[in-house]
């Protein structure tokens, strides 16, 4: 299989299955994904779609009851599937890192910010205490913490939610990784701070030529910063393409419905559209197309035949029997 030197992350055939008391429950099925250097790809889906399970599997941080299979999982030229756990751990933080949603629980409450950042440099780069501190101050400045030298001795609880998220991002980029996976990094923040954090991620990936995989349920977030979008539903990719194209001309009724449910200024005062029903729980999937019980376009065939992910135009794929019609409706609509 071809591997471009500009591909930071390459995933083929990734599946994650959880062992439960009721038997094996598939959370991610046969996921393919590429993220290029300097590219920001959004992995979009509702809660339970498998996006976070997929991200954790890519990082090698799956829960103990998860079984992970993949045909290919590469970070740059490194095959992650063959790597012993010790080396995989070494890679985390240095070449690939993760930004979590809840900064307060991701940071150590009893260590100052300077000590937490400094520890990273000392552990991975064997830097002296003095140099580690200087690097930590510089990083805090880079992510927009005011008066970084004055605040380096402060503890996580002394910062606001937005500032803590900036500190998590500082930790994630500290060792200049090739890939950052950000799992719902702005969900707990208010809209203004959310926009600032997205802007920061966006500018850092350009500045550092870093690949970013942004896990989110929020289409608003996607439209702000993503170059490409991969939409997941019930553990599988149902649509992918460039953000500009996919957000204006969806080729899957699920993406179409997600777009309809984003509040628009001109709709003010009118009731907001909500996709009927709820997504299936893993292990309890409907037959045929998993979206059919909620799909306004469903036909008989959808109830029995699962649509494969198929190319619909250059760089666009959709898993829908009616993909061409949906795309056409978007073009003329
Ligand atoms: Fe809807 Fe059928 Fe397409 Fe599934 S295959 S998204 S049910 S039209």
Coordinates of C-alpha atoms and ligand atoms in Angstrom, one line a residue:
X1 CA 0.0 0.0 0.0
X2 CA 1.4 3.4 -0.9
X3 CA 2.5 5.7 1.9
X4 CA 3.1 9.4 1.1
X5 CA 5.9 11.1 3.1
X6 CA 3.4 13.8 3.7
X7 CA 1.0 11.5 5.5
X8 CA 1.3 11.8 9.2
X9 CA -1.3 9.3 10.2
X10 CA -2.5 6.4 8.1
X11 CA -5.2 4.0 9.3
X12 CA -6.6 1.1 7.4
X13 CA -9.3 -1.4 8.5
X14 CA -9.3 -0.3 12.2
X15 CA -11.8 -2.2 14.3
X16 CA -12.4 -1.9 18.1
X17 CA -14.6 -4.4 19.9
X18 CA -15.4 -4.3 23.6
X19 CA -15.8 -7.4 25.6
X20 CA -18.9 -7.1 27.8
X21 CA -21.0 -9.4 29.9
X22 CA -23.5 -9.6 27.0
X23 CA -20.7 -10.7 24.6
X24 CA -18.5 -8.8 22.2
X25 CA -19.8 -5.3 21.2
X26 CA -18.2 -3.7 18.1
X27 CA -17.6 0.0 18.6
X28 CA -15.6 0.8 15.4
X29 CA -15.7 -1.3 12.2
X30 CA -13.2 -1.2 9.4
X31 CA -12.2 2.5 9.7
X32 CA -9.9 4.0 7.0
X33 CA -8.4 7.5 7.7
X34 CA -5.5 9.6 6.6
X35 CA -4.3 12.9 8.1
X36 CA -1.6 14.8 6.2
X37 CA 1.1 16.9 7.7
X38 CA -0.3 20.4 8.5
X39 CA -3.8 19.1 7.8
X40 CA -6.8 19.3 10.2
X41 CA -9.2 16.5 9.8
X42 CA -12.5 16.4 11.8
X43 CA -13.9 13.0 12.9
X44 CA -17.5 13.9 13.4
X45 CA -20.3 11.9 15.0
X46 CA -22.9 11.8 17.7
X47 CA -22.1 10.3 21.1
X48 CA -21.7 6.5 20.7
X49 CA -20.6 6.7 17.0
X50 CA -17.3 5.2 17.8
X51 CA -15.1 8.3 17.2
X52 CA -13.5 8.4 20.7
X53 CA -12.9 4.6 20.7
X54 CA -11.2 5.0 17.4
X55 CA -9.0 7.9 18.6
X56 CA -8.0 6.0 21.7
X57 CA -7.1 3.0 19.6
X58 CA -4.9 5.1 17.4
X59 CA -3.1 6.5 20.5
X60 CA -2.8 3.0 22.0
X61 CA -4.9 4.1 24.9
X62 CA -7.9 1.7 24.6
X63 CA -9.7 0.4 27.7
X64 CA -8.7 -2.9 29.1
X65 CA -11.7 -4.7 27.7
X66 CA -11.1 -3.5 24.1
X67 CA -9.7 -5.6 21.3
X68 CA -8.1 -3.6 18.6
X69 CA -7.4 -4.9 15.1
X70 CA -6.1 -3.0 12.1
X71 CA -4.5 -3.8 8.7
X72 CA -2.4 -0.7 9.0
X73 CA -1.7 1.9 11.6
X74 CA 1.2 4.2 10.8
X75 CA 2.6 7.4 12.3
X76 CA 4.8 8.8 9.5
X77 CA 7.1 5.9 8.6
X78 CA 6.6 4.1 11.9
X79 CA 4.4 1.0 12.0
X80 CA 2.5 1.3 15.3
X81 CA 1.1 -2.2 15.1
X82 CA 4.5 -3.8 15.5
X83 CA 5.8 -1.5 18.2
X84 CA 6.3 -3.0 21.7
X85 CA 4.3 -1.2 24.4
X86 CA 7.4 0.5 25.9
X87 CA 8.2 2.2 22.6
X88 CA 4.6 3.1 21.9
X89 CA 4.6 4.8 25.3
X90 CA 7.7 6.7 24.4
X91 CA 6.0 7.9 21.1
X92 CA 3.1 9.2 23.1
X93 CA 3.9 12.8 24.1
X94 CA 6.9 13.0 21.8
X95 CA 5.6 12.2 18.3
X96 CA 1.9 11.9 18.9
X97 CA -0.2 13.4 21.7
X98 CA -3.7 13.9 22.8
X99 CA -5.8 16.8 24.1
X100 CA -8.7 15.7 26.3
X101 CA -12.0 17.4 26.9
X102 CA -11.7 17.8 30.6
X103 CA -8.5 19.7 31.4
X104 CA -9.1 19.7 35.1
X105 CA -8.9 15.9 35.4
X106 CA -6.2 15.6 32.7
X107 CA -3.8 17.9 34.6
X108 CA -2.2 16.8 37.9
X109 CA -3.8 19.0 40.7
X110 CA -0.9 18.8 43.1
X111 CA 1.9 19.8 40.6
X112 CA 2.4 23.4 39.4
X113 CA 2.0 24.0 35.7
X114 CA 5.7 24.6 35.4
X115 CA 6.5 21.3 37.0
X116 CA 4.1 19.4 34.7
X117 CA 5.5 21.0 31.6
X118 CA 9.1 20.7 32.8
X119 CA 8.6 17.0 33.5
X120 CA 7.9 16.4 29.9
X121 CA 11.1 18.0 28.7
X122 CA 13.2 16.2 31.4
X123 CA 11.6 12.8 30.7
X124 CA 11.7 12.9 26.9
X125 CA 14.6 15.3 26.2
X126 CA 16.8 14.9 29.4
X127 CA 16.8 18.6 29.7
X128 CA 18.2 20.4 32.8
X129 CA 15.7 21.9 35.3
X130 CA 16.6 25.4 34.3
X131 CA 16.2 24.8 30.6
X132 CA 13.0 22.9 31.1
X133 CA 11.6 25.8 33.0
X134 CA 12.6 28.3 30.3
X135 CA 11.0 26.1 27.6
X136 CA 7.8 25.8 29.7
X137 CA 7.6 29.6 30.0
X138 CA 8.1 29.9 26.2
X139 CA 5.4 27.4 25.5
X140 CA 2.8 29.0 27.8
X141 CA 3.4 32.3 26.0
X142 CA 3.0 30.5 22.7
X143 CA -0.5 29.2 23.7
X144 CA -1.5 32.7 24.9
X145 CA -1.2 32.5 28.7
X146 CA -0.7 36.1 29.8
X147 CA 2.4 36.7 32.0
X148 CA 3.7 33.1 31.6
X149 CA 6.8 33.6 33.7
X150 CA 4.7 34.9 36.6
X151 CA 2.2 32.0 36.3
X152 CA 4.5 29.1 35.9
X153 CA 4.4 28.2 39.6
X154 CA 0.5 28.3 39.7
X155 CA -1.6 25.1 40.0
X156 CA -4.4 24.0 37.6
X157 CA -7.3 25.2 39.8
X158 CA -5.9 28.7 39.7
X159 CA -6.6 29.0 35.9
X160 CA -10.0 29.4 34.1
X161 CA -11.4 26.6 32.0
X162 CA -10.2 28.2 28.8
X163 CA -6.7 28.8 30.2
X164 CA -6.5 25.2 31.4
X165 CA -7.4 24.0 27.9
X166 CA -4.6 26.2 26.6
X167 CA -2.2 24.5 29.1
X168 CA -3.3 21.1 27.9
X169 CA -2.6 22.2 24.3
X170 CA 0.9 23.5 25.5
X171 CA 1.6 20.0 26.9
X172 CA 0.4 18.3 23.7
X173 CA 2.7 20.4 21.5
X174 CA 5.6 20.6 23.9
X175 CA 7.8 18.1 22.1
X176 CA 6.7 19.2 18.6
X177 CA 4.7 16.0 17.8
X178 CA 3.8 15.1 14.2
X179 CA 0.2 14.4 15.2
X180 CA -2.2 15.8 17.9
X181 CA -5.5 14.1 18.5
X182 CA -7.9 16.5 20.2
X183 CA -10.9 14.7 21.7
X184 CA -13.8 17.2 22.1
X185 CA -11.3 19.9 23.3
X186 CA -13.9 22.7 23.5
X187 CA -17.0 21.0 24.6
X188 CA -16.9 22.2 28.2
X189 CA -16.2 25.8 27.2
X190 CA -18.5 28.8 26.4
X191 CA -18.8 29.8 22.8
X192 CA -16.3 32.7 22.8
X193 CA -13.5 30.7 24.5
X194 CA -14.3 27.7 22.3
X195 CA -13.6 29.9 19.2
X196 CA -10.3 31.1 20.7
X197 CA -9.2 27.5 21.4
X198 CA -10.0 26.4 17.9
X199 CA -8.2 29.4 16.5
X200 CA -5.2 28.5 18.6
X201 CA -5.2 24.8 17.4
X202 CA -5.6 26.1 13.8
X203 CA -2.7 28.5 14.0
X204 CA -0.4 26.1 15.8
X205 CA -0.9 23.3 13.2
X206 CA 0.1 25.8 10.5
X207 CA 3.0 27.2 12.4
X208 CA 4.4 23.7 13.4
X209 CA 3.2 21.8 10.3
X210 CA 1.5 19.4 12.6
X211 CA -1.4 17.0 11.7
X212 CA -4.5 17.4 13.8
X213 CA -7.3 14.9 14.2
X214 CA -10.2 16.8 15.8
X215 CA -12.9 14.5 17.4
X216 CA -16.2 16.4 17.7
X217 CA -19.9 16.1 17.7
X218 CA -20.3 19.7 16.8
X219 CA -20.7 20.7 13.2
X220 CA -20.1 24.4 14.1
X221 CA -16.6 23.4 15.3
X222 CA -16.0 21.5 12.1
X223 CA -16.9 24.4 9.8
X224 CA -14.6 26.7 11.7
X225 CA -11.3 24.9 11.2
X226 CA -11.4 21.5 9.3
X227 CA -9.8 20.9 6.0
X228 CA -11.5 17.5 5.6
X229 CA -14.3 15.8 7.4
X230 CA -14.9 12.1 8.2
X231 CA -18.5 11.5 9.4
X232 CA -19.1 8.4 11.6
X233 CA -22.4 6.7 12.4
X234 CA -22.8 3.5 14.4
X235 CA -19.1 2.7 14.4
X236 CA -18.6 3.2 10.6
X237 CA -17.6 6.0 8.3
X238 CA -20.7 7.1 6.4
X239 CA -19.2 10.1 4.5
X240 CA -15.9 11.8 3.9
X241 CA -14.6 14.7 1.8
X242 CA -13.2 18.1 1.9
X243 CA -14.9 20.3 4.5
X244 CA -16.0 23.0 2.0
X245 CA -17.5 20.4 -0.3
X246 CA -19.1 18.2 2.3
X247 CA -20.6 21.0 4.3
X248 CA -22.2 22.6 1.2
X249 CA -23.1 19.5 -0.8
X250 CA -23.6 16.5 1.5
X251 CA -23.8 13.1 -0.1
X252 CA -25.3 11.3 2.9
X253 CA -28.7 11.9 4.5
X254 CA -27.1 11.8 8.0
X255 CA -24.7 14.7 7.1
X256 CA -27.7 16.4 5.4
X257 CA -29.7 16.0 8.7
X258 CA -26.8 17.2 10.8
X259 CA -26.5 20.3 8.7
X260 CA -30.2 21.0 9.0
X261 CA -30.0 20.8 12.8
X262 CA -27.3 23.6 13.0
X263 CA -29.0 26.9 14.1
X264 CA -29.1 29.5 11.4
X265 CA -29.5 33.2 12.0
X266 CA -32.4 33.5 9.5
X267 CA -34.3 30.7 11.5
X268 CA -34.4 32.8 14.7
X269 CA -37.7 32.3 16.4
X270 CA -38.5 29.1 14.5
X271 CA -38.2 25.7 16.0
X272 CA -34.8 24.0 15.5
X273 CA -34.7 20.8 13.4
X274 CA -33.8 17.7 15.4
X275 CA -32.9 14.4 13.8
X276 CA -35.7 12.0 14.8
X277 CA -34.9 9.1 17.1
X278 CA -31.5 8.4 18.6
X279 CA -28.4 6.6 17.3
X280 CA -28.3 2.8 17.8
X281 CA -26.2 1.6 20.7
X282 CA -23.2 -0.5 19.8
X283 CA -24.2 -4.1 19.7
X284 CA -27.8 -3.2 18.9
X285 CA -27.7 -2.3 15.3
X286 CA -30.6 -2.3 12.9
X287 CA -30.4 -4.4 9.8
X288 CA -29.4 -2.9 6.4
X289 CA -28.3 0.7 6.6
X290 CA -27.9 1.5 10.3
X291 CA -29.4 5.0 9.7
X292 CA -32.6 3.7 8.1
X293 CA -34.9 4.1 11.2
X294 CA -34.0 7.8 11.3
X295 CA -33.7 8.5 7.6
X296 CA -36.3 10.6 5.8
X297 CA -35.1 9.2 2.4
X298 CA -35.1 5.5 3.3
X299 CA -36.5 3.0 0.7
X300 CA -37.2 -0.7 1.0
X301 CA -33.7 -1.7 0.1
X302 CA -32.3 0.3 3.0
X303 CA -33.9 -2.0 5.5
X304 CA -32.1 -5.1 4.3
X305 CA -28.9 -4.1 2.5
X306 CA -26.0 -2.3 4.1
X307 CA -24.6 0.3 1.7
X308 CA -20.8 0.1 1.3
X309 CA -18.7 3.3 1.4
X310 CA -18.3 4.2 -2.2
X311 CA -16.5 7.0 -4.1
X312 CA -19.1 9.5 -5.4
X313 CA -16.8 12.2 -6.8
X314 CA -13.1 13.1 -6.6
X315 CA -12.2 12.9 -2.9
X316 CA -15.7 12.2 -1.8
X317 CA -17.2 8.9 -0.4
X318 CA -20.6 8.1 0.9
X319 CA -22.2 4.9 2.3
X320 CA -25.7 5.4 1.0
X321 CA -27.7 3.6 -1.7
X322 CA -29.0 7.0 -2.8
X323 CA -25.7 9.0 -2.5
X324 CA -25.9 10.3 -6.1
X325 CA -29.5 11.6 -5.6
X326 CA -28.6 13.2 -2.3
X327 CA -25.6 14.9 -3.8
X328 CA -27.7 16.0 -6.8
X329 CA -30.4 17.4 -4.5
X330 CA -27.8 19.4 -2.7
X331 CA -26.4 20.8 -5.9
X332 CA -29.7 22.0 -7.3
X333 CA -31.2 22.7 -3.9
Ligands
LIG1 FE1 -31.0 6.7 4.2 FE2 -31.1 4.4 2.7 FE3 -29.1 6.1 2.4 FE4 -29.3 4.7 4.6 S1 -29.0 3.9 2.5 S2 -28.8 6.8 4.5 S3 -31.5 4.6 4.9 S4 -31.3 6.5 1.9

